[in-house]
Short mmCIF file of C-alpha atoms in Angstrom, two decimals:
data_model
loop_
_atom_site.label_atom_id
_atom_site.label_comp_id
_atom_site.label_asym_id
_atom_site.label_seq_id
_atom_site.Cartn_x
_atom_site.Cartn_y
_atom_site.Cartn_z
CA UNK A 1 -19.91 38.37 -30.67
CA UNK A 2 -17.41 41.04 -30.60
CA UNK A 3 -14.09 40.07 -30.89
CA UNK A 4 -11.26 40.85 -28.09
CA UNK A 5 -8.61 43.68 -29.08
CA UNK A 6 -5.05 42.01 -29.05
CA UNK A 7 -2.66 44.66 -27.25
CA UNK A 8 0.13 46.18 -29.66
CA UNK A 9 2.91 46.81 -28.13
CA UNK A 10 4.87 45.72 -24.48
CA UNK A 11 2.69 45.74 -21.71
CA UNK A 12 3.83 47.26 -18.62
CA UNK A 13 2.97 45.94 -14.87
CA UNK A 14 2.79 48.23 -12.18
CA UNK A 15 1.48 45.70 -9.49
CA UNK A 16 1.89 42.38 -9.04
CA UNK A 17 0.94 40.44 -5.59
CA UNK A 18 0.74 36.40 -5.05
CA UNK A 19 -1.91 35.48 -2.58
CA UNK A 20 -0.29 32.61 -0.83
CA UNK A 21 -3.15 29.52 -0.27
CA UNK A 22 -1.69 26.43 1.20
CA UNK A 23 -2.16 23.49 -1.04
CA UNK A 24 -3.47 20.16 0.31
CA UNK A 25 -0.56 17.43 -0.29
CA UNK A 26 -0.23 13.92 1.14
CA UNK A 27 3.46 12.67 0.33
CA UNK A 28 3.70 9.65 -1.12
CA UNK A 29 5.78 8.23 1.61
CA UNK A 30 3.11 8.76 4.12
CA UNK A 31 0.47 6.51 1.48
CA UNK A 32 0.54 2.83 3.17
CA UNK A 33 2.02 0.05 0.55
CA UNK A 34 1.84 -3.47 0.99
CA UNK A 35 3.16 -6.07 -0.80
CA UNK A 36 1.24 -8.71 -1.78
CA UNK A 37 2.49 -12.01 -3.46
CA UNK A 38 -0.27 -14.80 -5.18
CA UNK A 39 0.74 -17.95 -7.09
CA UNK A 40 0.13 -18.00 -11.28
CA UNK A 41 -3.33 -18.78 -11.29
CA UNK A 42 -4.45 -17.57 -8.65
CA UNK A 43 -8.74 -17.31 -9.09
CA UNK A 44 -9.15 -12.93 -9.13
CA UNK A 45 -11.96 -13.37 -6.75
CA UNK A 46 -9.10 -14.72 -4.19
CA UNK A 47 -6.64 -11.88 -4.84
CA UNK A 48 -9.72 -9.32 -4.30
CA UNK A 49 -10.79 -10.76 -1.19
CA UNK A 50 -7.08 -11.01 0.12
CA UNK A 51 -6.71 -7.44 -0.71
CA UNK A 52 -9.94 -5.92 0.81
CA UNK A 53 -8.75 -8.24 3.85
CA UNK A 54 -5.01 -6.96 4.59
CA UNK A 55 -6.81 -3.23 3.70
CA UNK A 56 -9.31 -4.28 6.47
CA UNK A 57 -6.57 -5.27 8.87
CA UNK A 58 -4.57 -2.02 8.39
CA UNK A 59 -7.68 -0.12 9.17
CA UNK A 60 -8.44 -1.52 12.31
CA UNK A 61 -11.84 -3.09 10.91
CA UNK A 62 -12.70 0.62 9.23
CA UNK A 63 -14.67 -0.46 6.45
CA UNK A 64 -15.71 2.78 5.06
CA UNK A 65 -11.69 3.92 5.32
CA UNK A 66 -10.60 0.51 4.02
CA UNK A 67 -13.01 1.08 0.95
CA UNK A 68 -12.12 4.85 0.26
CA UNK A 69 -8.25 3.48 0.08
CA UNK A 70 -9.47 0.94 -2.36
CA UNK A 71 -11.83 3.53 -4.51
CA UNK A 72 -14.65 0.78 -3.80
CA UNK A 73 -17.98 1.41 -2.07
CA UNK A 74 -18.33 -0.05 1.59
CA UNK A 75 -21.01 -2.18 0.28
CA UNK A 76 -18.62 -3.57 -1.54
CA UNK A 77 -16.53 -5.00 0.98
CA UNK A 78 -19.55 -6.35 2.86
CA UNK A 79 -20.68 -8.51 0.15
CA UNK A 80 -17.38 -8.90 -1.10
CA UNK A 81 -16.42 -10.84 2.26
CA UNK A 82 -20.02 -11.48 4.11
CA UNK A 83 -21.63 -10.16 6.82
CA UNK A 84 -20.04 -12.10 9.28
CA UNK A 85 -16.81 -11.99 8.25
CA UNK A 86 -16.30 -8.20 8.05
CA UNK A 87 -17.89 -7.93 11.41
CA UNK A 88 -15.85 -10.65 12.90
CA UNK A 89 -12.49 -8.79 11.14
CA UNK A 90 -13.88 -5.16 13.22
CA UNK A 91 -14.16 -6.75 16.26
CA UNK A 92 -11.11 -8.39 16.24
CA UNK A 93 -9.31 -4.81 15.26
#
């Protein structure tokens, strides 16, 4: 393999254009937060389900939304919470 030649000397720039592309930006302060508080304790399984349940709520029931907020698969929520209760937590959205 043939090596690149280095440039000796300044090097001078007759053009020089900047193709404007808008970039794709969500602020932070449009990003939900919520504020969850759970006794010392408190079994991880409960804090998971509490948190894939107020995520539910804010959704409206959207369980595939709900899970791309969370980074977790929509399966994930179902079997997380149960059939039922998922359903039940849509319909009353």
């Amino acid at each position: 393999m043939k090596p690149i030649a280095q440039p000796r000397g300044p090097i001078e720039v007759k053009e020089f254009s900047i193709n404007p592309k808008p970039i794709p930006v969500t602020p932070v302060e449009m990003q939900p937060t919520f504020t969850l508080t759970f006794s010392l304790g408190t079994p991880m399984r409960d804090i998971h389900d509490t948190v894939i349940r107020t995520v539910l709520q804010y959704t409206r029931g959207n369980r595939l939304r709900a899970a791309q907020m969370l980074q977790i698969n929509p399966r994930t929520i179902r079997r997380r919470l149960g059939k039922k209760e998922s359903a039940s937590t849509a319909r009353a959205a």
